PDB file of C-alpha atoms in Angstrom:
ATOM      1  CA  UNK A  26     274.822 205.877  64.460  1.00 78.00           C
ATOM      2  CA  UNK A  27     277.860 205.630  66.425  1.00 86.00           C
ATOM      3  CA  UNK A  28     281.417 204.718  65.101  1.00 93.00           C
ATOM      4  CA  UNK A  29     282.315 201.538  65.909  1.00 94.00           C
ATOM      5  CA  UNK A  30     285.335 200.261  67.850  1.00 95.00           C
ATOM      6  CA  UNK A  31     288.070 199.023  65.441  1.00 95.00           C
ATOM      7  CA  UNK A  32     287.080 195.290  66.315  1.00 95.00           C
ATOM      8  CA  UNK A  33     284.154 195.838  64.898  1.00 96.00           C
ATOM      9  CA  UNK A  34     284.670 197.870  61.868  1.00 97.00           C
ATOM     10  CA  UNK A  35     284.247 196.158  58.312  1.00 97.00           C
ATOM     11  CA  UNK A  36     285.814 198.424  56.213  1.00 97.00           C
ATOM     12  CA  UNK A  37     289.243 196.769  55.936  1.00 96.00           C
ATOM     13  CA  UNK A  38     291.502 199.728  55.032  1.00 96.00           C
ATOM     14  CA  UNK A  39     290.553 200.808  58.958  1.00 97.00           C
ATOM     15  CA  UNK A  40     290.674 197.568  60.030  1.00 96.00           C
ATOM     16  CA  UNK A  41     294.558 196.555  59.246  1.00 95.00           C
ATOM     17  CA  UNK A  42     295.519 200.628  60.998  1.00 96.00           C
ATOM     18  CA  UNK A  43     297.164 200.975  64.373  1.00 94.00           C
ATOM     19  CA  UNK A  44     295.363 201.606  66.809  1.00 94.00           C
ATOM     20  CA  UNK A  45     296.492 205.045  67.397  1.00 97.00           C
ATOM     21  CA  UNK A  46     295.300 205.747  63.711  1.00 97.00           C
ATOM     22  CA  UNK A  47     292.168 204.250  63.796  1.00 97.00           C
ATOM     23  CA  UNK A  48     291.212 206.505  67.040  1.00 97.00           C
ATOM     24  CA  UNK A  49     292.442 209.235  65.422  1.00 98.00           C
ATOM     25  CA  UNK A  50     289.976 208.671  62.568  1.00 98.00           C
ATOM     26  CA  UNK A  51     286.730 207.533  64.831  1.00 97.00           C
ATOM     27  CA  UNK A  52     287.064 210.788  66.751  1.00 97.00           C
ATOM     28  CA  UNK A  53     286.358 212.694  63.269  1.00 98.00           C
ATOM     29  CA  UNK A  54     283.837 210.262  61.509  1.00 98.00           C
ATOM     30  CA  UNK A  55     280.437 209.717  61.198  1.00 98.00           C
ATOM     31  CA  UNK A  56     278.666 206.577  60.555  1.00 98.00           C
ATOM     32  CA  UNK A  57     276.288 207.283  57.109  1.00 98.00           C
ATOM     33  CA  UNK A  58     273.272 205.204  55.590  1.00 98.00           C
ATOM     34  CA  UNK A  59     274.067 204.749  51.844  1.00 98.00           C
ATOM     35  CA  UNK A  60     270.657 204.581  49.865  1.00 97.00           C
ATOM     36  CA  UNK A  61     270.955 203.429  46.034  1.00 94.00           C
ATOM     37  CA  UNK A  62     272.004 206.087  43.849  1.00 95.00           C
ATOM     38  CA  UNK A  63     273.135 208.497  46.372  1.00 98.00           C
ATOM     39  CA  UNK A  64     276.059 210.765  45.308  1.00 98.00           C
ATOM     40  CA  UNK A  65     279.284 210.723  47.055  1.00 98.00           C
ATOM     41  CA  UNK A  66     281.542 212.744  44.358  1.00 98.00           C
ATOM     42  CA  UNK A  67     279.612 214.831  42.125  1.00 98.00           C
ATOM     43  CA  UNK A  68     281.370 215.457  38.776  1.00 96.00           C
ATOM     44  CA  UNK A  69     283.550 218.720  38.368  1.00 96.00           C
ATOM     45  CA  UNK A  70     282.283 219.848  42.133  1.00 98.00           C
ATOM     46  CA  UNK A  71     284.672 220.251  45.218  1.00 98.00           C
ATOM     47  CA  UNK A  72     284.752 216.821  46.807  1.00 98.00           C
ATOM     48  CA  UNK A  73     283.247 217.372  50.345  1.00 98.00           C
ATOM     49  CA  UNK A  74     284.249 213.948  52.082  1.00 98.00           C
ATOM     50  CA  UNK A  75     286.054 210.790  52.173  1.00 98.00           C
ATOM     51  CA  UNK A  76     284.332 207.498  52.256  1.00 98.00           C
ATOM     52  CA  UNK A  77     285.459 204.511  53.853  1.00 98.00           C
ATOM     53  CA  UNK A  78     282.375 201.786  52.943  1.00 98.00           C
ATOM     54  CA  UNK A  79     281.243 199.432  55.197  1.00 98.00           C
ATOM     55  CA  UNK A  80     278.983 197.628  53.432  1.00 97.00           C
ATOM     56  CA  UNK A  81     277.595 198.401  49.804  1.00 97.00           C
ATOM     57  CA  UNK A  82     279.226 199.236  46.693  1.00 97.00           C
ATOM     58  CA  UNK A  83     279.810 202.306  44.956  1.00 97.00           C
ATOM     59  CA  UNK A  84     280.966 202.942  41.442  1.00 96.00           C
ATOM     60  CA  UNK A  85     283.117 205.579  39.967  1.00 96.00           C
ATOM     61  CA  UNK A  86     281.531 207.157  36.165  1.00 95.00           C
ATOM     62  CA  UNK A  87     283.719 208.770  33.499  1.00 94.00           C
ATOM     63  CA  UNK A  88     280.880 211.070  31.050  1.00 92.00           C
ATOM     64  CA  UNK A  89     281.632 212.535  27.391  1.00 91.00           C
ATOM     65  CA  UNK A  90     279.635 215.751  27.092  1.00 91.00           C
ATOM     66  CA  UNK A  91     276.935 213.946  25.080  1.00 90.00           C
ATOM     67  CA  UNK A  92     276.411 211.752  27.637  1.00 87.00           C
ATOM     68  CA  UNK A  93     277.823 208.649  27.373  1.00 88.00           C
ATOM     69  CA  UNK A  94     278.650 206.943  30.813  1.00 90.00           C
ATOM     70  CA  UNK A  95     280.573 203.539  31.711  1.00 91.00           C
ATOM     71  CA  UNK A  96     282.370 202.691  34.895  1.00 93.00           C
ATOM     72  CA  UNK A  97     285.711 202.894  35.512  1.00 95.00           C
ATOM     73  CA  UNK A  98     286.331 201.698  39.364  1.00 96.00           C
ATOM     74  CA  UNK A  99     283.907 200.084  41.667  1.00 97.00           C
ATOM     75  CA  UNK A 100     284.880 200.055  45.806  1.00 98.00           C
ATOM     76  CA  UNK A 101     283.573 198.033  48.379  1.00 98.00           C
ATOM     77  CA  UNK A 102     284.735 197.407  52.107  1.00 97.00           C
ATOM     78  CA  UNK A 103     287.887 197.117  50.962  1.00 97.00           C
ATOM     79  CA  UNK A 104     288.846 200.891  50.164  1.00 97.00           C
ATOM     80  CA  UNK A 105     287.709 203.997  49.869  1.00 98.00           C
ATOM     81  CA  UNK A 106     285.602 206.994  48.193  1.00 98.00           C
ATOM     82  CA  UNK A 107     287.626 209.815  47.634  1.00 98.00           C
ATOM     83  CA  UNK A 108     291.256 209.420  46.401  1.00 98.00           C
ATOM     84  CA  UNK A 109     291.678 212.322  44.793  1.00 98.00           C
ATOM     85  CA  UNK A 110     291.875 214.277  48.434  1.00 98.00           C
ATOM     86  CA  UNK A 111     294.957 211.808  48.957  1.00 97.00           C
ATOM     87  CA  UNK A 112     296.442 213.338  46.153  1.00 95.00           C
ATOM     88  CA  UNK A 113     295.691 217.152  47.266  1.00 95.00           C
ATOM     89  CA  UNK A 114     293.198 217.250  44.124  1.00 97.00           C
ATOM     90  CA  UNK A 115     289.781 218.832  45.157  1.00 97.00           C
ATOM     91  CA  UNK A 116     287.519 218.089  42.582  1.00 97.00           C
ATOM     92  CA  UNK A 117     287.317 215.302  40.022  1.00 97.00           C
ATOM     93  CA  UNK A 118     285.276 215.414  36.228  1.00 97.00           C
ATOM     94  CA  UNK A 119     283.589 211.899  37.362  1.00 97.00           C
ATOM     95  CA  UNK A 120     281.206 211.065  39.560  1.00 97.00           C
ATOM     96  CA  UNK A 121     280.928 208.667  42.301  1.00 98.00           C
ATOM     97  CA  UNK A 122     277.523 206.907  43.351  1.00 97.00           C
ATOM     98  CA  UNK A 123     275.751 204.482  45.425  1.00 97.00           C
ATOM     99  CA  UNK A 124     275.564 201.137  43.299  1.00 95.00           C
ATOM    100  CA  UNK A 125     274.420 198.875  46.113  1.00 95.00           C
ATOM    101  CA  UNK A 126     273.367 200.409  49.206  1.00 97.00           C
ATOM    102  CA  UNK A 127     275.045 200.348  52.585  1.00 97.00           C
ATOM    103  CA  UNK A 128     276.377 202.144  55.337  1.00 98.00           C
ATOM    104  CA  UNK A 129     280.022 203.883  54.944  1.00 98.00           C
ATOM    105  CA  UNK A 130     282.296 206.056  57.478  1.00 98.00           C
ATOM    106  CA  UNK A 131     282.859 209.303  56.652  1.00 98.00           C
ATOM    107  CA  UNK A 132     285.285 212.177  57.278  1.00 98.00           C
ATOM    108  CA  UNK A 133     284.918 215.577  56.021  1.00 98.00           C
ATOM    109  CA  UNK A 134     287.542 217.064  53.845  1.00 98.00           C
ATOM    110  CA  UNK A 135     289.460 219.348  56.075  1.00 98.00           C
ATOM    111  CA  UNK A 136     289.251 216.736  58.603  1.00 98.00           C
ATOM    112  CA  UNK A 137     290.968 214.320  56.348  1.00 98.00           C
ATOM    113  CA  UNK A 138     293.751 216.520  55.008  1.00 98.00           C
ATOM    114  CA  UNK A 139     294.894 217.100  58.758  1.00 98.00           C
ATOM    115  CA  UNK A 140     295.167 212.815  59.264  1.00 98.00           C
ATOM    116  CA  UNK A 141     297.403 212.580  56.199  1.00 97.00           C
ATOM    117  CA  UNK A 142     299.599 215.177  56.736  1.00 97.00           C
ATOM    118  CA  UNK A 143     299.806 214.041  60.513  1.00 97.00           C
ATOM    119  CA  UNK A 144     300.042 210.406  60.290  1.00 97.00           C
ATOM    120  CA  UNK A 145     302.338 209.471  57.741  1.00 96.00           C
ATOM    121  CA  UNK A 146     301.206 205.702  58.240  1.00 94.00           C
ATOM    122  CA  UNK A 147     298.246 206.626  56.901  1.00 96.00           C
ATOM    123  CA  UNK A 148     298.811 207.781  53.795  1.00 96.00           C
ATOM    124  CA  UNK A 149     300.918 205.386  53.003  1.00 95.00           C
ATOM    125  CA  UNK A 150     298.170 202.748  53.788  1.00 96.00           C
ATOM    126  CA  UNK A 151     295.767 204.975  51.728  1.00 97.00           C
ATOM    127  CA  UNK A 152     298.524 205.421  49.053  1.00 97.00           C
ATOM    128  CA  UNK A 153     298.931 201.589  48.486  1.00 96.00           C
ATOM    129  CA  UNK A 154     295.276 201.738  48.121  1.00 97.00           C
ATOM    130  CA  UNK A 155     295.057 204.196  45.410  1.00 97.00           C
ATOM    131  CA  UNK A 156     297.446 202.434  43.311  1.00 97.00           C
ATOM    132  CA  UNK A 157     294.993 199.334  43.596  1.00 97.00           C
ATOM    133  CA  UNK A 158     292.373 201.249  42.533  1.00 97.00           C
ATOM    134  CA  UNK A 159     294.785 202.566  39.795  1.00 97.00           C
ATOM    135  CA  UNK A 160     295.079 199.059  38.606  1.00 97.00           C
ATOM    136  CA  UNK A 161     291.819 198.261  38.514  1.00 97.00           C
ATOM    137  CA  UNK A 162     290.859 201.306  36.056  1.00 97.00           C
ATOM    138  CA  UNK A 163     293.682 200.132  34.128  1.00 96.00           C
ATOM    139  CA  UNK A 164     292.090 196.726  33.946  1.00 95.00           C
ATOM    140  CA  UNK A 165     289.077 197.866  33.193  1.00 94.00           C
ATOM    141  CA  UNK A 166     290.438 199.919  30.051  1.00 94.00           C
ATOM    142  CA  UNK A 167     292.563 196.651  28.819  1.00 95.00           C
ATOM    143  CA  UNK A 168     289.198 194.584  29.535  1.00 93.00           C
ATOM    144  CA  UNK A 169     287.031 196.657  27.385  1.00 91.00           C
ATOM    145  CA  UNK A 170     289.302 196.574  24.752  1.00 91.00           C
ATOM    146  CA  UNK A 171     290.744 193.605  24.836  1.00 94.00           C
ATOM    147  CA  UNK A 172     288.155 190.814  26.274  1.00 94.00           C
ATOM    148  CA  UNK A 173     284.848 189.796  25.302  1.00 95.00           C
ATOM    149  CA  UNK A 174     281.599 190.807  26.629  1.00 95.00           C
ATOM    150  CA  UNK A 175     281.155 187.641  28.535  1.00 96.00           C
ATOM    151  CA  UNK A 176     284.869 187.874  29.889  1.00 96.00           C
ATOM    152  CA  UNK A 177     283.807 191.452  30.909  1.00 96.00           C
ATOM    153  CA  UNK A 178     280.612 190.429  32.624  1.00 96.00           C
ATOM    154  CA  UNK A 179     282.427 187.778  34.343  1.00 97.00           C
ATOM    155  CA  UNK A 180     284.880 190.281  35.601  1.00 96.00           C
ATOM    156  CA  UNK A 181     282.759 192.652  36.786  1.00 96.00           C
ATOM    157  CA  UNK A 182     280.328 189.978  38.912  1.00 97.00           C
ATOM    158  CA  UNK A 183     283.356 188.624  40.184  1.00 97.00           C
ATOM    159  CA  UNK A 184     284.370 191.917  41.193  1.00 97.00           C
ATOM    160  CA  UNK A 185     280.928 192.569  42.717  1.00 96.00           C
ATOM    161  CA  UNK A 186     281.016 189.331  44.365  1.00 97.00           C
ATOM    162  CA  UNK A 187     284.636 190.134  46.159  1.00 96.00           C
ATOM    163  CA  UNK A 188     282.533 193.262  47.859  1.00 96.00           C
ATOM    164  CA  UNK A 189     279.328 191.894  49.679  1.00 95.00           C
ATOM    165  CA  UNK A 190     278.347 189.495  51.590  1.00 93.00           C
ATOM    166  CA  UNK A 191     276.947 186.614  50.038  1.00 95.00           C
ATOM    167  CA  UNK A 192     276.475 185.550  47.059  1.00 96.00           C
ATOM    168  CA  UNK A 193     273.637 187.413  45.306  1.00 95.00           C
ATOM    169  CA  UNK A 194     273.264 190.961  44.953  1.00 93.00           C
ATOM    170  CA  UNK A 195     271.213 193.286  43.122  1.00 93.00           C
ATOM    171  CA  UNK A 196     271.946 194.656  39.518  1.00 91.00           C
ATOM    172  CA  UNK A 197     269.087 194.963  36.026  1.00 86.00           C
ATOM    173  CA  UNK A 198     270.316 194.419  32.629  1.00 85.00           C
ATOM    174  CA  UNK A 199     269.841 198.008  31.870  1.00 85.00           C
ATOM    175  CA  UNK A 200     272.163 199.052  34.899  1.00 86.00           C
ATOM    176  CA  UNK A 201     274.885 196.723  33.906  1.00 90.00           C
ATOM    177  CA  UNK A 202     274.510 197.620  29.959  1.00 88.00           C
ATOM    178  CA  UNK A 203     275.599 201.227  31.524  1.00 82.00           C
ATOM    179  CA  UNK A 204     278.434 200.561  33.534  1.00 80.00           C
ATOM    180  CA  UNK A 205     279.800 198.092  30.669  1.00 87.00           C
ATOM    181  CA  UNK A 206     279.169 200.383  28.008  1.00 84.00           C
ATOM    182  CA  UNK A 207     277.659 198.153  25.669  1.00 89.00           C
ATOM    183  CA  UNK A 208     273.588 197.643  24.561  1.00 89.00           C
ATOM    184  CA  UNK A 209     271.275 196.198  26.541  1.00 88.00           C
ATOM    185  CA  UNK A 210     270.573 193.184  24.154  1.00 90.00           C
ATOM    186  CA  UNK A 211     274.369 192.569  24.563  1.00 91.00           C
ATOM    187  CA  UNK A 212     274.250 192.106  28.439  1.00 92.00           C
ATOM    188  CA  UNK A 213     271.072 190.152  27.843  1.00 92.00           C
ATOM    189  CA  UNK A 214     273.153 187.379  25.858  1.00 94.00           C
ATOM    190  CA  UNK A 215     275.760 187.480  28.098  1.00 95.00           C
ATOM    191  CA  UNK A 216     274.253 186.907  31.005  1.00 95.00           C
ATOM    192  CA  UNK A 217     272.249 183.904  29.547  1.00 94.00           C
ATOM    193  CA  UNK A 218     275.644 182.346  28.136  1.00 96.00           C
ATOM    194  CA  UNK A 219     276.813 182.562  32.130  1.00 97.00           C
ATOM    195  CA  UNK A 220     273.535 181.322  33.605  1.00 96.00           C
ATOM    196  CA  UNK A 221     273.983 178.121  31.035  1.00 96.00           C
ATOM    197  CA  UNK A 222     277.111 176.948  32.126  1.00 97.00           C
ATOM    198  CA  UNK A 223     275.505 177.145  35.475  1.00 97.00           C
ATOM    199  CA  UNK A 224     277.816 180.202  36.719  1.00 98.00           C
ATOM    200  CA  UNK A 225     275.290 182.567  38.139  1.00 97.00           C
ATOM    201  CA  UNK A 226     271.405 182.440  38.129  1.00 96.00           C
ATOM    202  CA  UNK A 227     269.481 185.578  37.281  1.00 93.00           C
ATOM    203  CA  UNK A 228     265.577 186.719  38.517  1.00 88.00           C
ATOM    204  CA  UNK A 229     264.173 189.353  39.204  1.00 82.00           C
ATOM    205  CA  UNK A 230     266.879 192.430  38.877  1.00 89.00           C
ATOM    206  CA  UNK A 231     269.073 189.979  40.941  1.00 94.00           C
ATOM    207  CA  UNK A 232     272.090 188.102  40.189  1.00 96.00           C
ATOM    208  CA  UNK A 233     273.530 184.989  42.365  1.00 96.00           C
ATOM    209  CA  UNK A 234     277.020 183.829  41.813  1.00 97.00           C
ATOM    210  CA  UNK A 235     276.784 179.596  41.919  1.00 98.00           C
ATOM    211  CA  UNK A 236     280.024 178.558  40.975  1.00 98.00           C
ATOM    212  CA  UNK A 237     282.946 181.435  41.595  1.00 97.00           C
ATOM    213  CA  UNK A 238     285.531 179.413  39.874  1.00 97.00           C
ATOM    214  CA  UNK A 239     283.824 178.580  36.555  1.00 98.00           C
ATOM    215  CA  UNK A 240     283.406 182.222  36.445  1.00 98.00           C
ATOM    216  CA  UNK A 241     286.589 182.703  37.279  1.00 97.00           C
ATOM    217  CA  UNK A 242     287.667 180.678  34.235  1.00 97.00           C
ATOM    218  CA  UNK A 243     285.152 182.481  31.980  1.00 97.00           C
ATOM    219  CA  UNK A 244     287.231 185.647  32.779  1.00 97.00           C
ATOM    220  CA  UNK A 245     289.830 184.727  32.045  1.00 96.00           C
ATOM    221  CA  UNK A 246     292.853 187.127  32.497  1.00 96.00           C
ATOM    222  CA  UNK A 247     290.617 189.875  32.724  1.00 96.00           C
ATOM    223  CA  UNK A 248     290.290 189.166  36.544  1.00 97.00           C
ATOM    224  CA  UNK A 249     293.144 189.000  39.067  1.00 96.00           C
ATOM    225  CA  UNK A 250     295.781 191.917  38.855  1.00 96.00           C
ATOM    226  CA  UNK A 251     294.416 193.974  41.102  1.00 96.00           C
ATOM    227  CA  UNK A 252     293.337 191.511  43.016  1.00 95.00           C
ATOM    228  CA  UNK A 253     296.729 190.068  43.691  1.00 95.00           C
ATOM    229  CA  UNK A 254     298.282 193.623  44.073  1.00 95.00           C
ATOM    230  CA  UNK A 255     295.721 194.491  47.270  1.00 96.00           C
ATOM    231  CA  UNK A 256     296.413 190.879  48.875  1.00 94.00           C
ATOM    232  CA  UNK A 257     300.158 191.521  48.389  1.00 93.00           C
ATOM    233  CA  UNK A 258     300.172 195.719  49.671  1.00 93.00           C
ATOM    234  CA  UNK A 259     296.893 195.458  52.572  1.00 91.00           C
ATOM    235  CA  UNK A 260     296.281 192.413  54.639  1.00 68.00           C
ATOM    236  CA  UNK A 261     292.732 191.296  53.194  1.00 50.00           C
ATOM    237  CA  UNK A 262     290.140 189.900  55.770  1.00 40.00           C
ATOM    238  CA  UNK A 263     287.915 187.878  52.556  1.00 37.00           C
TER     239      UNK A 263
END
């Protein structure tokens, strides 16, 4: 598939570049298919590209070495796969995979080092970026701690929500039991507790937001900081 113009591109990192940038970048990208649970960063492994998503969402993993997995960053349109090449790291313990499937940009390592270190607009676009994402593994850490499961599950849909087009999307109760790090009867109740106070509707491995701002209420102060931070630093296009 071809890259597309920058009028055209969804991704909005790319979209809010100069021009000069942006060409810079479509004359080393490829446009990419992302099928569900492809891998974009394998754990512990030298991290071969940079992803800037265009539609889907991927979601960043932190394992123990028995096993245990939860989620620690999700990104969407609005950013990108790949930070730690921003911040001349090569390899990462977690792993980054296709949540919801979609199509991406990509940009092969080398390819990428040579933009950043010859287009200092970039990085700093990039830069305020990865402090967004940052924040939002912060917030995740203060949210498991700190909020319920139903504040966390609110959260997370919301954050899901901000990401695709829409308002329903695809997700199972085991998948989400994962990424939240709790049991599966857990998410179960939680997800009935939202669908009662007529937030979001669940069938069939699919969830549809109904009313954003009662579930913005039922999360509470887990929701917003990053948020805020990305609409202050990068000119949002939602």
């Amino acid at each position: 598939m071809p890259v597309p113009s920058q009028r055209y591109v969804r991704n909005q990192l790319l979209s809010i570049l100069g021009g000069d940038d942006y060409g810079a970048i479509q004359a080393v990208a490829e446009s990419v298919m992302l099928g569900r649970r492809d891998i974009l960063i394998a754990g512990k492994k030298t991290i071969t590209h940079v992803y800037f998503l265009e539609a889907g969402i991927a979601s960043e993993i932190a394992a123990t070495p028995e096993g245990r997995r939860i989620e620690v960053c999700i990104t969407g349109r609005e950013g990108m796969v790949g930070v730690p090449l921003l911040l001349d790291v090569d390899r990462t313990p977690h792993e980054t995979f296709v949540q919801i499937e979609g199509e991406a940009l990509r940009i092969d390592a080398a390819s990428f080092r040579t933009l950043i270190e010859e287009r200092p607009n970039l990085r700093r676009t990039f830069a305020n970026y990865a402090y967004v994402a940052h924040l939002q593994t912060a917030g995740t850490a203060l949210s498991n701690g700190s909020h319920t499961l139903e504040e966390r599950l609110a959260r997370w849909l919301l954050m899901c929500h901000d990401r695709v087009d829409g308002d329903e999307f695809p997700v199972t109760h085991e998948f989400l039991s994962t990424m939240l790090g709790v049991r599966r009867p857990g998410v179960t109740t939680a997800i009935h507790s939202l669908e009662g106070g007529g937030m979001i509707k669940a069938r069939r491995s699919h969830i549809q937001v109904l009313d954003r701002e009662k579930l913005k209420t039922a999360a509470g102060d887990s929701y917003g900081v990053p948020e805020i931070e990305y609409g202050r630093l990068i000119r949002t296009g939602r």
